[in-house]
């Protein structure tokens, strides 16, 4: 068993494995070299040779316990024929949402469109660098994908006015998303993913009363599906206030917490393995501060199954030396 599987499945507390969200990204000069020559982000995700190479870049540098496939949650809307592009200094921009066209997509079309992503996972899974480590596949949660598909860009602080006005459209899209997210998960696992993480980046935008319909029930369906394939599933409902409720209802194998939540209360309230929490901005400070904050999380969770990670992705301005120091601090604990 890998260190991450030991933590999630056997609830082991004597080691804290570590991997980082966005560990393969713009803070690495070797990634920037590739990105400079490949300006179309979607095409880069669909280049199995380059995306597998990028996935493994952080493992060549740091003693991490997992690789996470270099891809994007928006590959699913792309696979459903909604236009997706990434604009510099703006982020994702999605085209018009045509229910008729999305409803016509069948499973073969979808797999064919995303086939290079699965080939990339296969490639990484066969690499010697991944020995005794996990390969993490991932999806966006239905709610977060719905937000992008209707909002057509990152909502940042709030949703477009009238977001909820077309209930029929929302319900149809959620049904379609569930079907194709399961297919996307299945294909990632078949090609070598050994853990699945579900990112609900915009869970924090919802009022408490709306969580059951848009977050709890749709995500629970995916969690149950991953569990039926005997693969551990980690959920990250970013910005959610009540992690205990979420865990009680959705029942993931592990929960990733964000940096706005008090880790002490999480440790008291939540029985399942916990992942993450450290504010990525701490990596922009100095080593002394980084060590202090890292040890804070390690001490709080020392008797709780815990995977070290951040409360969000590694920031582009991060110095790789700070990541090296973070990994060393966790491994030396």
mmCIF file of C-alpha atoms in Angstrom, residues 33-224:
data_model
loop_
_atom_site.group_PDB
_atom_site.id
_atom_site.type_symbol
_atom_site.label_atom_id
_atom_site.label_comp_id
_atom_site.label_asym_id
_atom_site.label_seq_id
_atom_site.Cartn_x
_atom_site.Cartn_y
_atom_site.Cartn_z
ATOM 1 C CA UNK A 33 9.175 26.495 -20.875
ATOM 2 C CA UNK A 34 6.542 24.104 -22.224
ATOM 3 C CA UNK A 35 3.700 26.596 -21.753
ATOM 4 C CA UNK A 36 5.562 29.303 -23.673
ATOM 5 C CA UNK A 37 5.554 27.083 -26.757
ATOM 6 C CA UNK A 38 2.012 25.784 -26.214
ATOM 7 C CA UNK A 39 -0.280 28.747 -25.744
ATOM 8 C CA UNK A 40 -3.568 26.872 -26.218
ATOM 9 C CA UNK A 41 -4.308 25.365 -22.810
ATOM 10 C CA UNK A 42 -6.938 22.862 -23.977
ATOM 11 C CA UNK A 43 -4.608 21.581 -26.702
ATOM 12 C CA UNK A 44 -1.871 21.203 -24.100
ATOM 13 C CA UNK A 45 -4.194 19.078 -21.920
ATOM 14 C CA UNK A 46 -4.915 16.988 -25.033
ATOM 15 C CA UNK A 47 -1.236 16.458 -25.861
ATOM 16 C CA UNK A 48 -0.603 13.113 -24.170
ATOM 17 C CA UNK A 49 3.199 13.380 -24.410
ATOM 18 C CA UNK A 50 3.409 16.875 -22.932
ATOM 19 C CA UNK A 51 0.648 16.491 -20.336
ATOM 20 C CA UNK A 52 2.204 13.262 -19.014
ATOM 21 C CA UNK A 53 5.603 14.975 -18.912
ATOM 22 C CA UNK A 54 4.138 17.944 -16.989
ATOM 23 C CA UNK A 55 2.365 15.583 -14.557
ATOM 24 C CA UNK A 56 5.710 14.030 -13.631
ATOM 25 C CA UNK A 57 7.748 17.284 -13.402
ATOM 26 C CA UNK A 58 7.123 17.856 -9.659
ATOM 27 C CA UNK A 59 7.963 14.214 -8.862
ATOM 28 C CA UNK A 60 11.382 14.677 -10.456
ATOM 29 C CA UNK A 61 12.054 17.592 -8.105
ATOM 30 C CA UNK A 62 10.285 16.765 -4.847
ATOM 31 C CA UNK A 63 9.660 13.714 -2.668
ATOM 32 C CA UNK A 64 5.883 13.834 -3.141
ATOM 33 C CA UNK A 65 3.545 10.893 -2.511
ATOM 34 C CA UNK A 66 1.318 11.386 -5.546
ATOM 35 C CA UNK A 67 1.125 12.764 -9.039
ATOM 36 C CA UNK A 68 -2.093 14.495 -10.100
ATOM 37 C CA UNK A 69 -2.817 14.315 -13.787
ATOM 38 C CA UNK A 70 -2.229 17.591 -15.652
ATOM 39 C CA UNK A 71 -5.692 18.355 -16.979
ATOM 40 C CA UNK A 72 -8.637 20.600 -16.106
ATOM 41 C CA UNK A 73 -12.140 20.187 -14.679
ATOM 42 C CA UNK A 74 -13.444 22.008 -17.796
ATOM 43 C CA UNK A 75 -12.409 19.127 -20.054
ATOM 44 C CA UNK A 76 -15.907 17.729 -19.325
ATOM 45 C CA UNK A 77 -17.854 20.707 -20.789
ATOM 46 C CA UNK A 78 -15.327 20.565 -23.672
ATOM 47 C CA UNK A 79 -16.127 16.859 -24.126
ATOM 48 C CA UNK A 80 -19.822 17.840 -24.212
ATOM 49 C CA UNK A 81 -19.174 20.218 -27.135
ATOM 50 C CA UNK A 82 -19.410 23.500 -25.239
ATOM 51 C CA UNK A 83 -16.625 25.793 -26.411
ATOM 52 C CA UNK A 84 -13.933 26.243 -23.735
ATOM 53 C CA UNK A 85 -10.949 28.539 -24.029
ATOM 54 C CA UNK A 86 -8.527 30.098 -21.576
ATOM 55 C CA UNK A 87 -7.648 33.769 -21.947
ATOM 56 C CA UNK A 88 -4.453 35.191 -20.492
ATOM 57 C CA UNK A 89 -5.059 37.230 -17.309
ATOM 58 C CA UNK A 90 -8.745 36.332 -17.430
ATOM 59 C CA UNK A 91 -9.120 32.577 -17.088
ATOM 60 C CA UNK A 92 -11.693 30.287 -18.662
ATOM 61 C CA UNK A 93 -14.295 31.524 -21.142
ATOM 62 C CA UNK A 94 -17.065 29.185 -22.228
ATOM 63 C CA UNK A 95 -19.240 29.459 -25.320
ATOM 64 C CA UNK A 96 -23.026 29.430 -25.489
ATOM 65 C CA UNK A 97 -24.786 26.559 -23.785
ATOM 66 C CA UNK A 98 -26.847 24.636 -26.337
ATOM 67 C CA UNK A 99 -28.887 22.004 -24.531
ATOM 68 C CA UNK A 100 -29.853 20.380 -27.835
ATOM 69 C CA UNK A 101 -26.236 19.895 -28.875
ATOM 70 C CA UNK A 102 -25.106 18.702 -25.421
ATOM 71 C CA UNK A 103 -28.000 16.220 -25.235
ATOM 72 C CA UNK A 104 -26.872 14.634 -28.516
ATOM 73 C CA UNK A 105 -23.371 13.746 -27.286
ATOM 74 C CA UNK A 106 -23.014 10.021 -26.794
ATOM 75 C CA UNK A 107 -20.475 8.105 -24.724
ATOM 76 C CA UNK A 108 -18.299 7.149 -27.699
ATOM 77 C CA UNK A 109 -18.041 10.795 -28.888
ATOM 78 C CA UNK A 110 -17.134 11.932 -25.380
ATOM 79 C CA UNK A 111 -14.431 9.293 -24.825
ATOM 80 C CA UNK A 112 -13.015 9.973 -28.288
ATOM 81 C CA UNK A 113 -12.762 13.698 -27.593
ATOM 82 C CA UNK A 114 -10.990 13.154 -24.258
ATOM 83 C CA UNK A 115 -9.024 10.081 -25.318
ATOM 84 C CA UNK A 116 -5.611 11.859 -25.107
ATOM 85 C CA UNK A 117 -6.304 12.617 -21.418
ATOM 86 C CA UNK A 118 -6.769 8.907 -20.723
ATOM 87 C CA UNK A 119 -3.696 8.009 -22.775
ATOM 88 C CA UNK A 120 -1.692 10.507 -20.713
ATOM 89 C CA UNK A 121 -2.864 8.857 -17.470
ATOM 90 C CA UNK A 122 -1.857 5.465 -18.862
ATOM 91 C CA UNK A 123 1.579 6.825 -19.757
ATOM 92 C CA UNK A 124 2.136 8.268 -16.266
ATOM 93 C CA UNK A 125 0.893 5.083 -14.569
ATOM 94 C CA UNK A 126 3.598 3.092 -16.389
ATOM 95 C CA UNK A 127 6.433 5.444 -15.379
ATOM 96 C CA UNK A 128 8.916 4.261 -12.728
ATOM 97 C CA UNK A 129 8.618 7.628 -10.917
ATOM 98 C CA UNK A 130 5.131 6.640 -9.763
ATOM 99 C CA UNK A 131 6.289 3.480 -7.982
ATOM 100 C CA UNK A 132 4.727 3.281 -4.482
ATOM 101 C CA UNK A 133 2.968 6.601 -5.124
ATOM 102 C CA UNK A 134 -0.579 7.384 -6.152
ATOM 103 C CA UNK A 135 -1.788 8.756 -9.437
ATOM 104 C CA UNK A 136 -4.702 11.076 -8.757
ATOM 105 C CA UNK A 137 -7.421 11.516 -11.323
ATOM 106 C CA UNK A 138 -10.045 14.193 -10.783
ATOM 107 C CA UNK A 139 -13.314 15.783 -11.825
ATOM 108 C CA UNK A 140 -15.153 18.976 -11.054
ATOM 109 C CA UNK A 141 -18.265 18.430 -8.926
ATOM 110 C CA UNK A 142 -21.581 18.795 -10.807
ATOM 111 C CA UNK A 143 -22.395 22.125 -9.104
ATOM 112 C CA UNK A 144 -19.054 23.721 -9.991
ATOM 113 C CA UNK A 145 -19.301 22.584 -13.635
ATOM 114 C CA UNK A 146 -22.879 23.848 -13.803
ATOM 115 C CA UNK A 147 -21.626 27.245 -12.583
ATOM 116 C CA UNK A 148 -19.024 27.454 -15.370
ATOM 117 C CA UNK A 149 -21.395 26.160 -18.049
ATOM 118 C CA UNK A 150 -24.176 28.671 -17.272
ATOM 119 C CA UNK A 151 -22.018 31.547 -15.989
ATOM 120 C CA UNK A 152 -19.593 31.046 -18.943
ATOM 121 C CA UNK A 153 -16.641 32.271 -16.871
ATOM 122 C CA UNK A 154 -15.275 32.150 -13.334
ATOM 123 C CA UNK A 155 -17.888 33.673 -10.981
ATOM 124 C CA UNK A 156 -15.227 35.015 -8.550
ATOM 125 C CA UNK A 157 -17.633 36.550 -6.027
ATOM 126 C CA UNK A 158 -21.135 35.961 -7.357
ATOM 127 C CA UNK A 159 -23.237 34.248 -9.995
ATOM 128 C CA UNK A 160 -24.851 36.034 -12.921
ATOM 129 C CA UNK A 161 -28.287 37.501 -12.224
ATOM 130 C CA UNK A 162 -31.046 35.025 -13.149
ATOM 131 C CA UNK A 163 -28.664 32.067 -12.713
ATOM 132 C CA UNK A 164 -31.466 29.912 -11.280
ATOM 133 C CA UNK A 165 -34.292 31.145 -13.526
ATOM 134 C CA UNK A 166 -34.376 28.175 -15.937
ATOM 135 C CA UNK A 167 -34.961 25.249 -13.619
ATOM 136 C CA UNK A 168 -35.537 22.829 -16.490
ATOM 137 C CA UNK A 169 -32.138 23.675 -18.012
ATOM 138 C CA UNK A 170 -30.347 23.297 -14.663
ATOM 139 C CA UNK A 171 -31.936 19.913 -13.951
ATOM 140 C CA UNK A 172 -31.238 18.591 -17.446
ATOM 141 C CA UNK A 173 -27.590 19.662 -17.259
ATOM 142 C CA UNK A 174 -27.141 18.077 -13.831
ATOM 143 C CA UNK A 175 -28.485 14.763 -15.205
ATOM 144 C CA UNK A 176 -26.168 14.944 -18.235
ATOM 145 C CA UNK A 177 -23.206 15.910 -16.051
ATOM 146 C CA UNK A 178 -23.742 12.987 -13.687
ATOM 147 C CA UNK A 179 -23.706 10.532 -16.602
ATOM 148 C CA UNK A 180 -20.549 11.915 -18.222
ATOM 149 C CA UNK A 181 -18.680 12.582 -14.976
ATOM 150 C CA UNK A 182 -19.128 8.899 -14.102
ATOM 151 C CA UNK A 183 -17.820 7.993 -17.548
ATOM 152 C CA UNK A 184 -14.842 10.360 -17.131
ATOM 153 C CA UNK A 185 -14.059 8.880 -13.687
ATOM 154 C CA UNK A 186 -14.339 5.344 -15.039
ATOM 155 C CA UNK A 187 -11.956 6.046 -17.933
ATOM 156 C CA UNK A 188 -9.394 7.661 -15.619
ATOM 157 C CA UNK A 189 -9.459 4.640 -13.294
ATOM 158 C CA UNK A 190 -9.274 2.149 -16.194
ATOM 159 C CA UNK A 191 -6.136 3.922 -17.385
ATOM 160 C CA UNK A 192 -4.339 3.928 -14.046
ATOM 161 C CA UNK A 193 -5.736 6.559 -11.655
ATOM 162 C CA UNK A 194 -5.630 5.096 -8.129
ATOM 163 C CA UNK A 195 -7.397 7.931 -6.251
ATOM 164 C CA UNK A 196 -10.121 10.322 -7.448
ATOM 165 C CA UNK A 197 -10.522 13.869 -6.136
ATOM 166 C CA UNK A 198 -13.765 15.800 -6.673
ATOM 167 C CA UNK A 199 -13.241 19.570 -6.776
ATOM 168 C CA UNK A 200 -16.259 21.684 -5.820
ATOM 169 C CA UNK A 201 -14.521 25.028 -6.218
ATOM 170 C CA UNK A 202 -17.720 27.109 -6.037
ATOM 171 C CA UNK A 203 -19.571 25.259 -3.247
ATOM 172 C CA UNK A 204 -19.080 28.378 -1.100
ATOM 173 C CA UNK A 205 -21.364 30.466 -3.364
ATOM 174 C CA UNK A 206 -24.496 28.616 -2.274
ATOM 175 C CA UNK A 207 -26.826 29.380 0.606
ATOM 176 C CA UNK A 208 -27.202 26.587 3.177
ATOM 177 C CA UNK A 209 -30.764 25.802 1.945
ATOM 178 C CA UNK A 210 -29.507 25.124 -1.605
ATOM 179 C CA UNK A 211 -26.690 22.754 -0.663
ATOM 180 C CA UNK A 212 -28.778 19.529 -0.654
ATOM 181 C CA UNK A 213 -30.021 19.931 -4.256
ATOM 182 C CA UNK A 214 -26.862 21.260 -5.844
ATOM 183 C CA UNK A 215 -23.984 19.923 -3.748
ATOM 184 C CA UNK A 216 -24.887 17.086 -1.395
ATOM 185 C CA UNK A 217 -27.067 14.888 -3.626
ATOM 186 C CA UNK A 218 -25.181 15.285 -6.961
ATOM 187 C CA UNK A 219 -21.785 14.786 -5.275
ATOM 188 C CA UNK A 220 -22.997 11.836 -3.188
ATOM 189 C CA UNK A 221 -24.002 10.063 -6.426
ATOM 190 C CA UNK A 222 -20.424 10.440 -7.714
ATOM 191 C CA UNK A 223 -18.842 9.441 -4.393
ATOM 192 C CA UNK A 224 -20.946 6.265 -4.289
#
